[in-house]
CSV table of C-alpha atoms and ligand atoms in Angstrom, one decimal:
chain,number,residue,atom,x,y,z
L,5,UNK,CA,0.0,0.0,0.0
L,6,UNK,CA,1.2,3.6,-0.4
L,7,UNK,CA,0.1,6.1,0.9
L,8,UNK,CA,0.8,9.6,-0.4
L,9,UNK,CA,2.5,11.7,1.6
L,10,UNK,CA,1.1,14.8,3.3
L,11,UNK,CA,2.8,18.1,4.5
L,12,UNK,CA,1.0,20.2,6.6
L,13,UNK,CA,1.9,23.7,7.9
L,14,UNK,CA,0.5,24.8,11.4
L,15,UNK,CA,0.6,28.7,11.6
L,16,UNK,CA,-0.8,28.5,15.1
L,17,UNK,CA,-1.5,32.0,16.2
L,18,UNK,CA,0.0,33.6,13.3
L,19,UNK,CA,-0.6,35.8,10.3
L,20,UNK,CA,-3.5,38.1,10.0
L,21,UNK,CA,-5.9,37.9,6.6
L,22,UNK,CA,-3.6,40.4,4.7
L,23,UNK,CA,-0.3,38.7,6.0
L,24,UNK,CA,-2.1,35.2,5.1
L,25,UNK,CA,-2.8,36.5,0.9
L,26,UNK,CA,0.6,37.5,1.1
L,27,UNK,CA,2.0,34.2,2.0
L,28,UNK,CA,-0.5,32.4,-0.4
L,29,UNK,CA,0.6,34.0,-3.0
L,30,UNK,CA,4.5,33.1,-2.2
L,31,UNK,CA,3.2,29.7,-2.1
L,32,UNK,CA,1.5,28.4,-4.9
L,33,UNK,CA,3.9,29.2,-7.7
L,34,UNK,CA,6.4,27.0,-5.5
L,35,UNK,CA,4.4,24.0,-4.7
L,36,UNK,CA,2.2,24.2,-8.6
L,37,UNK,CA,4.3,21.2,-9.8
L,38,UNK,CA,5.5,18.9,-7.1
L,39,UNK,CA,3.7,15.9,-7.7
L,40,UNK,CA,2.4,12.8,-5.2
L,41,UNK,CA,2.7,15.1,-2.1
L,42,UNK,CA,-0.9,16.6,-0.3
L,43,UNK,CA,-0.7,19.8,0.8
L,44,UNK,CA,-2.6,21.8,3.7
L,45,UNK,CA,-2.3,24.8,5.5
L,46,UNK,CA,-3.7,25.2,9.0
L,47,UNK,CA,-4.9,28.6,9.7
L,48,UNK,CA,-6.1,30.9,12.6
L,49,UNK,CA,-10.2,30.9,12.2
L,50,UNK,CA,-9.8,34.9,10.9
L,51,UNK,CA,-7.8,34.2,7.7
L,52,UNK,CA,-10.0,30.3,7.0
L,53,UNK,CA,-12.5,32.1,4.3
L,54,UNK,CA,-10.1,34.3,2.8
L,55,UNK,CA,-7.2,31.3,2.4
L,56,UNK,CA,-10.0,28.9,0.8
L,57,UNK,CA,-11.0,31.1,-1.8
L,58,UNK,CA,-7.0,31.9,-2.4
L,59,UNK,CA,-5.8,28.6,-2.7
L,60,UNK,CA,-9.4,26.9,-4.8
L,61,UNK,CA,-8.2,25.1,-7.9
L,62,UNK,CA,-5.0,24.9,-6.3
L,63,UNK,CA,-3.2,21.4,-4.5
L,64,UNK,CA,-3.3,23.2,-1.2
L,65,UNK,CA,-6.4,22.3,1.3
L,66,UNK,CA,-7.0,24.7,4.4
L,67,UNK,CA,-7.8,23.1,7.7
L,68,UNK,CA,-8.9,24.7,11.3
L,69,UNK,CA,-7.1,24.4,14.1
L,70,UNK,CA,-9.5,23.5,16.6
L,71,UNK,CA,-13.5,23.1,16.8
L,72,UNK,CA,-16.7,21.8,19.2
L,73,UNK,CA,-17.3,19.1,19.1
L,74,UNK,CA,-21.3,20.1,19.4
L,75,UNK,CA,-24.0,20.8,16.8
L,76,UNK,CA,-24.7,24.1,18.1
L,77,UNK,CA,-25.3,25.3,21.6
L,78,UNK,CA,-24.6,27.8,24.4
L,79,UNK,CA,-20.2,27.4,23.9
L,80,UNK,CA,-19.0,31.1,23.8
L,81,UNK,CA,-16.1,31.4,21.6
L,82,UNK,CA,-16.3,27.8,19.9
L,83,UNK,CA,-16.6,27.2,16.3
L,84,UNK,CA,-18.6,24.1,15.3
L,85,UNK,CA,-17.9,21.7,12.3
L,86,UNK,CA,-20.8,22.6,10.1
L,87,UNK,CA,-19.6,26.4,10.4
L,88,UNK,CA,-16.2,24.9,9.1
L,89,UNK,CA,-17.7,23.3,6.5
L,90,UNK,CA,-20.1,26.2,5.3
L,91,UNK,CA,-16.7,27.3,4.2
L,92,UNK,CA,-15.7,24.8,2.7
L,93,UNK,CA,-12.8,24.4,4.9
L,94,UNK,CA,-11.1,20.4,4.5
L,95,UNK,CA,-10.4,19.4,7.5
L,96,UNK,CA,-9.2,20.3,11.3
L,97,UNK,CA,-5.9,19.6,13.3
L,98,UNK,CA,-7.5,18.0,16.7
L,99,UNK,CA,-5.4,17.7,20.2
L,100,UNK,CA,-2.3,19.7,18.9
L,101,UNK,CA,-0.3,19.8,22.6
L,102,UNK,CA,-0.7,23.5,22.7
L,103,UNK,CA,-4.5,23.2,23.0
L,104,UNK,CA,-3.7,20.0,25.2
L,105,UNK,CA,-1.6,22.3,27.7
L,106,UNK,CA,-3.0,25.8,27.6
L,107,UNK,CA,-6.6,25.2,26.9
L,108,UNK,CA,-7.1,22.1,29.0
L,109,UNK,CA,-7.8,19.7,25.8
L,110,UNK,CA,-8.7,16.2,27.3
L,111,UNK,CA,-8.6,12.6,25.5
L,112,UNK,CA,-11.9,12.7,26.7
L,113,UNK,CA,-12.9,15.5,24.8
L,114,UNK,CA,-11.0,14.6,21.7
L,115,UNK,CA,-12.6,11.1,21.6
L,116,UNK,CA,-16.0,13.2,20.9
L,117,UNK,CA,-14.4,16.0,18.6
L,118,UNK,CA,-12.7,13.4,16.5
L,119,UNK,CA,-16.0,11.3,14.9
L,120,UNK,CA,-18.4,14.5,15.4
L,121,UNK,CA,-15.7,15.9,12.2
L,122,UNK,CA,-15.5,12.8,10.1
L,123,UNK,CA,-19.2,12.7,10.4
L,124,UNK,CA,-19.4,16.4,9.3
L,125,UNK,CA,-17.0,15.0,6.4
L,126,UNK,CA,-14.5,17.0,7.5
L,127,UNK,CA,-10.4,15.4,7.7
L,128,UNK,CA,-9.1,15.2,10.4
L,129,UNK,CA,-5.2,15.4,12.2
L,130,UNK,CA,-5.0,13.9,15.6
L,131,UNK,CA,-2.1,15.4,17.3
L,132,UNK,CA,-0.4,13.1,19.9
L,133,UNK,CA,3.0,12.9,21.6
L,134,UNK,CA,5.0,12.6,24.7
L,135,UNK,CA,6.9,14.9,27.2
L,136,UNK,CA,10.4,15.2,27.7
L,137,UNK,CA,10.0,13.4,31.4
L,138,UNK,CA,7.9,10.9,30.0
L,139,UNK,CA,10.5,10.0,27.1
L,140,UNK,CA,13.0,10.0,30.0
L,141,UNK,CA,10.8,7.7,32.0
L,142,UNK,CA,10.2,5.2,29.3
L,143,UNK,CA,6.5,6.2,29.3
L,144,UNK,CA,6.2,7.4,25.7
L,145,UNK,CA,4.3,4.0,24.5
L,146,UNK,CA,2.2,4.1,27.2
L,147,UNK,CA,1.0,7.7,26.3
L,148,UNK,CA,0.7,7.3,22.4
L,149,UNK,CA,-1.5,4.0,23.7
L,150,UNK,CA,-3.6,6.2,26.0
L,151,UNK,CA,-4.0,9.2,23.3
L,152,UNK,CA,-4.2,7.0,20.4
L,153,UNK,CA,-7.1,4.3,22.1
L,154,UNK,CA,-9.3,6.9,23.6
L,155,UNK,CA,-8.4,9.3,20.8
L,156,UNK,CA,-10.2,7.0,18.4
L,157,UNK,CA,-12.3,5.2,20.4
L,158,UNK,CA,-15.7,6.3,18.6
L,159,UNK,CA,-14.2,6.0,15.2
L,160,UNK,CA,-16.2,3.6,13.1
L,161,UNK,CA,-13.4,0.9,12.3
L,162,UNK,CA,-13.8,1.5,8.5
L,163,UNK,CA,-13.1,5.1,8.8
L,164,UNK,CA,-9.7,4.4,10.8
L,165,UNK,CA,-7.6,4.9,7.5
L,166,UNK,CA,-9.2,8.2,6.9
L,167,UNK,CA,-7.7,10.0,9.5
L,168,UNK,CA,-4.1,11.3,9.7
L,169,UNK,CA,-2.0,10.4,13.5
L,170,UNK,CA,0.7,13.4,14.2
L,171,UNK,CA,3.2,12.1,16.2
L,172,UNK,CA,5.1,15.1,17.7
L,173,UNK,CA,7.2,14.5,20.6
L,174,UNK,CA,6.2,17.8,22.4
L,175,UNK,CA,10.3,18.4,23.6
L,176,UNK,CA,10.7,19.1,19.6
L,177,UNK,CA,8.1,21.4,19.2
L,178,UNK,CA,9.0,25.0,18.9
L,179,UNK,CA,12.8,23.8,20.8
L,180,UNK,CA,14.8,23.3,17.4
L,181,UNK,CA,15.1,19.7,19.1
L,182,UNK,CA,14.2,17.2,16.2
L,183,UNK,CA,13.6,13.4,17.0
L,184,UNK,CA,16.6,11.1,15.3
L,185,UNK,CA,15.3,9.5,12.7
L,186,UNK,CA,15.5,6.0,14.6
L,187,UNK,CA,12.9,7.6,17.4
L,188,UNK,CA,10.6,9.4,14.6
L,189,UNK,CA,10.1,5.6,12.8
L,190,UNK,CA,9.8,3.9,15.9
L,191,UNK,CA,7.0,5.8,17.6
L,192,UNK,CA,5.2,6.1,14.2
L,193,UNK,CA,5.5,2.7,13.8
L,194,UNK,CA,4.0,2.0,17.3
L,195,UNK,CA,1.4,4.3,16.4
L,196,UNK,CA,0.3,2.0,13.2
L,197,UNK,CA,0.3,-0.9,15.4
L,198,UNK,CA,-1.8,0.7,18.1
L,199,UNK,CA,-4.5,1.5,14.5
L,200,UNK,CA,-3.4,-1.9,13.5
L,201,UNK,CA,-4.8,-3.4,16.9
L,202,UNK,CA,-8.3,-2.3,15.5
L,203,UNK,CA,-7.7,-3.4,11.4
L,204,UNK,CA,-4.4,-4.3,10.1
L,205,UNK,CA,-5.7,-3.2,6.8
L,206,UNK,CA,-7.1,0.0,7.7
L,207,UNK,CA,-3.5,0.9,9.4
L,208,UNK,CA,-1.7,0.5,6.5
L,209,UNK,CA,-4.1,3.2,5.1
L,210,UNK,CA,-4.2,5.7,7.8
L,211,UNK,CA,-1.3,8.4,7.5
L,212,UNK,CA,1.0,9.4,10.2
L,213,UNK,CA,2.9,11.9,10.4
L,214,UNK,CA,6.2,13.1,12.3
L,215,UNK,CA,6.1,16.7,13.6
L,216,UNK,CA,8.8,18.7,15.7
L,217,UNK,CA,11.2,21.4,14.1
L,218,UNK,CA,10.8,19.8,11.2
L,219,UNK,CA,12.9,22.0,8.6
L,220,UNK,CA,14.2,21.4,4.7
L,221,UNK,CA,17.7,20.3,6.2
L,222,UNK,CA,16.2,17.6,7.6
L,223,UNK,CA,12.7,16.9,6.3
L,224,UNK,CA,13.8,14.3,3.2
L,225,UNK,CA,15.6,12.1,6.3
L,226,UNK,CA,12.6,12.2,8.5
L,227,UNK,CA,10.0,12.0,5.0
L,228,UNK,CA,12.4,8.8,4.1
L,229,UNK,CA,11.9,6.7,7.3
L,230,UNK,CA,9.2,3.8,5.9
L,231,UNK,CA,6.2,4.6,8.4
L,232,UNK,CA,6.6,8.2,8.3
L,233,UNK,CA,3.8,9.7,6.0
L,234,UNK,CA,4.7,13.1,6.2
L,235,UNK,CA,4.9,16.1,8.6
L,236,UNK,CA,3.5,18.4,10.5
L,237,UNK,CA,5.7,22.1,10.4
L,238,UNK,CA,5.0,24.9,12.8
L,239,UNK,CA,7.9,27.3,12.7
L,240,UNK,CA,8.7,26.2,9.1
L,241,UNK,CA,5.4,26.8,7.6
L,242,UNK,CA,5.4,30.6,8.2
L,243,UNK,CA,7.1,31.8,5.4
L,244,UNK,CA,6.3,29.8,1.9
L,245,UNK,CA,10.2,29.1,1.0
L,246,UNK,CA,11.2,27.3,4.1
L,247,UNK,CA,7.4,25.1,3.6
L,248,UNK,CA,7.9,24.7,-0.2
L,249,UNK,CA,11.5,23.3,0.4
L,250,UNK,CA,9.6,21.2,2.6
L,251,UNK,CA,6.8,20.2,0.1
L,252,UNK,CA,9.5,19.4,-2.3
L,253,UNK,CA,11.5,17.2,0.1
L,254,UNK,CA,7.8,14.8,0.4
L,255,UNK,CA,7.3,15.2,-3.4
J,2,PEP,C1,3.7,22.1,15.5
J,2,PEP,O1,3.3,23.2,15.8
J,2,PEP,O2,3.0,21.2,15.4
J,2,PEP,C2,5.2,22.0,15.2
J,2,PEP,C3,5.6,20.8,14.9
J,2,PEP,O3,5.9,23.1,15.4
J,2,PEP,P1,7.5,23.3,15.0
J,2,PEP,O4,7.6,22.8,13.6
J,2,PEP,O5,7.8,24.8,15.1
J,2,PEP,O6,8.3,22.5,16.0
């Protein structure tokens, strides 16, 4: 089975509607031609309108960042996922560890979040990774297990190979720190396995990625490793050089 590889940029709390355009437009020329790679962009809920109409009729997909998992309801400040959709938006990065830290995120929650946007038909990227102290303690299976399980607990088992796994060990994110290439397979490879545990031939299909100062000097190593699908870029996705070098690398 392969699977094509995707590369998607995280601009967190970054860029403002007129900084986005300008960043589109830097983009597309760059990433018109490279062939068997997906491409999305996940944007700040301000700039999600504007960057779908930029990029339409273009390879690059535009994803939230976050949502409620509700149809509606009394949830000041939440988006839903048929707002996301009225859009047109693709699809929604779920339990990044920023919104697992700051915002109080929960498995719990996510395990509700995650089938309330694949019934919505939206795509969906399930961030999970471990600490620095749980690395040290040996505990990073048992977290992926936790994060992954619970995660995807109310996921229809034919639906498992729709959704893309992040795997970013959180000490890498934002630190310059990058997994070796020996840690990035071996965790994504646990992560198909924990999938696989559910349907071996629905984990072959789902898509996981490695995410954690990944940057082009070392993106083609990561992008080479057999279970890694692809990446997720913070840092690297801000300005559409450093993200098209990375596009290319996957291509
Ligand atoms: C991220 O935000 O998911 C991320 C991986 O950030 P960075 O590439 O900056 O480490």
């Amino acid at each position: 089975m392969t699977r094509t590889p995707l590369i998607a940029g995280n601009w967190k709390m970054h860029k403002t509607v007129d900084q986005a355009e300008q960043f589109v437009q830097g983009l597309l020329p760059r990433v018109s031609t490279a062939d068997g790679v997906d491409v999305a962009l996940c944007v700040p809920f301000t700039a999600l309108a504007a960057m779908v109409d930029s990029t339409r009729g273009s390879r690059v997909e535009v994803y939230a960042q976050n949502m409620h998992w509700a149809e509606q309801g009394a949830y000041t400040g939440e988006v839903s996922a048929a707002m996301l959709v009225e859009l047109d938006v693709h699809g929604v990065v779920l339990g990044h560890s920023e919104r697992r830290e700051h915002f109080g995120e929960t498995d719990r929650a996510l395990a509700v979040k995650v089938p309330a946007a694949l019934a919505s038909g939206l795509k969906v990227i399930l961030c999970v990774g471990e600490t620095e102290g749980e690395r040290e303690r040996g505990d990073t299976q048992r977290k992926l297990r936790y994060q992954i399980q619970e995660g995807l607990e109310r996921v229809p088992t034919e639906q498992l190979g729709e959704i893309v796994i992040a795997y970013e060990p959180i000490w890498a994110i934002g630190t310059g720190l990058v997994a070796t290439v020996e840690q990035a397979q071996d965790a994504v490879a646990f992560c198909r396995a924990l999938v696989a545990d559910r349907s071996s031939e629905q984990a072959e299909r789902t898509r996981i990625l490695y995410g954690g100062s990944m940057k082009p000097d070392n993106a083609a190593e990561l992008l080479a490793e057999p279970d890694v699908d692809g990446g997720l870029i913070g840092g690297a996705s801000l300005d559409p050089e450093t993200f098209s070098a990375i596009v290319s690398a996957a291509a």
